[in-house]
Amino acid sequence: MGGFPTNVWFDRLEIDPSCDEDEDGIFDMCNAIKELVDNEVKKGIATQRIMIGGFSMGAALTMHCGYRFCPEIAGMFALSGFLSKNSSVFKVIKESTNQLFPPLYQTHGEDDSLINAEWAQDTNSKLKNLGVQTQFKTYENLPHAMNLDELQDLSDWIFKVLPEHSS
């Protein structure tokens, strides 16, 4: 974080909604994930059966990948995730002629002291206002973590969204 070595997907100067995004780092990671998706398609997996998702910064990366690099996938999930207020994701969606973006399932803990739930809700509302099909759910007494209820709800959503058979 802030240019110091850490185990994160891309760099952030700070955890704040107004912080600029590391476009170069995000671009590199999204290209790597796009390559993984493309490899699955080459192996015969239908794009409509592929989902991507992540937690925290991985959730932010998911939204960048899905809306900017892989808009044909079946869906995405973002757990305790966010986008910066000036995220390029919002610009790409707004300027796109493609009105078919993957649906987003987004969750957040109400007691998250690292990433405020309002930031996540704001991200979700902006995406919804741009025409993205979204679902947002918060969990009481959940800090910046996951719990079994959240994972069960995610599993239920995945089985609802994915088609039963590939085509």
XYZ file of C-alpha atoms in Angstrom:
167
model
C 0.000 0.000 0.000
C 1.276 3.450 -0.802
C 4.094 1.957 -2.861
C 5.324 -0.342 -0.094
C 5.491 -4.100 -0.773
C 2.341 -5.912 0.378
C 0.211 -8.848 -0.714
C -2.559 -6.945 -2.472
C -3.905 -7.023 -6.024
C -2.913 -3.445 -6.846
C -1.577 -0.391 -5.067
C -3.667 2.177 -3.186
C -2.254 5.288 -1.596
C -4.921 5.043 1.109
C -8.198 3.332 1.905
C -10.484 6.238 1.105
C -13.321 6.662 -1.411
C -11.728 9.750 -2.955
C -8.302 8.150 -3.492
C -7.237 7.743 -7.114
C -6.984 4.184 -8.391
C -3.756 2.535 -9.524
C -4.781 2.199 -13.171
C -1.517 0.546 -14.244
C -1.673 -2.097 -11.498
C -5.374 -2.714 -12.087
C -4.792 -3.028 -15.841
C -2.024 -5.597 -15.323
C -4.066 -7.705 -12.884
C -7.212 -7.530 -15.028
C -5.258 -8.710 -18.050
C -3.995 -11.673 -16.009
C -7.536 -12.554 -14.909
C -8.863 -12.074 -18.450
C -6.221 -14.549 -19.601
C -7.487 -17.077 -17.027
C -11.067 -16.581 -18.251
C -9.951 -16.936 -21.875
C -8.093 -20.159 -21.020
C -11.243 -21.621 -19.467
C -13.216 -20.728 -22.587
C -10.557 -22.412 -24.745
C -11.016 -25.546 -22.605
C -14.717 -25.569 -23.477
C -16.287 -23.729 -20.546
C -19.080 -21.482 -21.817
C -18.556 -17.818 -20.942
C -22.101 -17.788 -19.555
C -20.946 -20.270 -16.888
C -17.972 -18.220 -15.681
C -18.117 -15.934 -12.654
C -15.431 -13.932 -10.943
C -15.414 -12.555 -7.436
C -13.289 -11.319 -4.622
C -12.980 -9.926 -1.135
C -11.949 -6.342 -0.299
C -9.437 -5.154 -2.915
C -10.121 -8.405 -4.757
C -13.745 -7.292 -4.952
C -12.671 -3.957 -6.420
C -10.521 -5.811 -8.930
C -13.493 -8.043 -9.765
C -15.610 -5.032 -10.698
C -12.821 -3.618 -12.879
C -12.304 -6.972 -14.615
C -15.954 -7.755 -15.129
C -17.087 -4.377 -16.391
C -13.956 -3.353 -18.303
C -12.360 -6.614 -19.529
C -14.881 -9.496 -19.294
C -18.410 -8.075 -19.670
C -19.641 -11.319 -21.255
C -19.257 -13.446 -18.078
C -22.277 -14.756 -16.158
C -21.831 -12.664 -13.031
C -19.619 -11.247 -10.340
C -19.547 -11.083 -6.579
C -17.889 -8.463 -4.407
C -17.554 -9.171 -0.686
C -16.561 -6.191 1.474
C -15.600 -4.387 -1.710
C -15.650 -0.898 -3.123
C -14.750 1.378 -5.997
C -13.295 4.851 -5.670
C -15.772 7.663 -6.266
C -14.015 8.560 -9.528
C -13.444 4.949 -10.632
C -12.880 4.338 -14.313
C -15.473 1.536 -14.032
C -18.266 4.109 -13.780
C -16.932 5.964 -16.833
C -16.612 2.768 -18.909
C -20.174 1.699 -18.126
C -21.589 5.153 -18.763
C -19.841 5.451 -22.135
C -20.481 1.876 -23.258
C -22.890 0.979 -26.016
C -23.062 -2.521 -24.485
C -26.045 -2.530 -22.154
C -25.526 -6.148 -21.116
C -23.205 -6.113 -18.139
C -22.828 -9.046 -15.753
C -24.992 -8.897 -12.638
C -23.268 -8.074 -9.356
C -23.893 -9.603 -5.946
C -22.312 -7.364 -3.322
C -22.178 -7.866 0.445
C -20.656 -5.974 3.337
C -20.321 -6.205 7.093
C -22.062 -3.454 9.038
C -19.181 -3.382 11.541
C -16.397 -3.113 8.958
C -13.953 -0.552 10.373
C -11.575 -0.746 7.380
C -14.078 -0.092 4.582
C -17.243 1.649 5.671
C -20.433 -0.080 4.548
C -21.715 3.261 3.217
C -18.797 3.327 0.740
C -19.792 -0.105 -0.533
C -23.450 0.927 -0.716
C -22.460 4.055 -2.653
C -20.510 1.899 -5.127
C -23.521 -0.368 -5.567
C -25.956 2.529 -5.985
C -23.792 4.155 -8.664
C -23.606 0.890 -10.585
C -27.356 0.370 -10.294
C -28.001 3.930 -11.479
C -25.868 3.156 -14.545
C -28.115 0.208 -15.395
C -26.179 -2.659 -13.825
C -28.295 -5.389 -12.252
C -27.099 -5.438 -8.643
C -28.016 -6.960 -5.327
C -26.598 -5.544 -2.090
C -26.809 -7.073 1.369
C -25.250 -6.144 4.702
C -24.585 -8.392 7.688
C -24.924 -7.300 11.306
C -21.944 -7.683 13.627
C -19.629 -8.518 10.730
C -16.251 -6.722 10.605
C -13.927 -6.775 7.565
C -14.392 -10.523 7.195
C -16.754 -13.160 5.846
C -19.193 -15.374 7.703
C -21.165 -18.530 6.958
C -24.472 -16.715 6.404
C -22.834 -14.486 3.795
C -21.225 -17.453 2.032
C -24.517 -19.390 2.019
C -26.322 -16.383 0.536
C -23.571 -16.077 -2.085
C -23.895 -19.767 -2.937
C -27.665 -19.394 -3.323
C -27.156 -16.408 -5.657
C -24.593 -18.263 -7.780
C -26.938 -21.218 -8.293
C -29.766 -18.830 -9.174
C -27.707 -16.879 -11.736
C -25.737 -19.618 -13.463
C -27.616 -21.454 -16.173
C -28.227 -25.107 -15.407
C -26.547 -26.331 -18.592
C -23.834 -24.745 -20.690
C -24.731 -23.848 -24.253
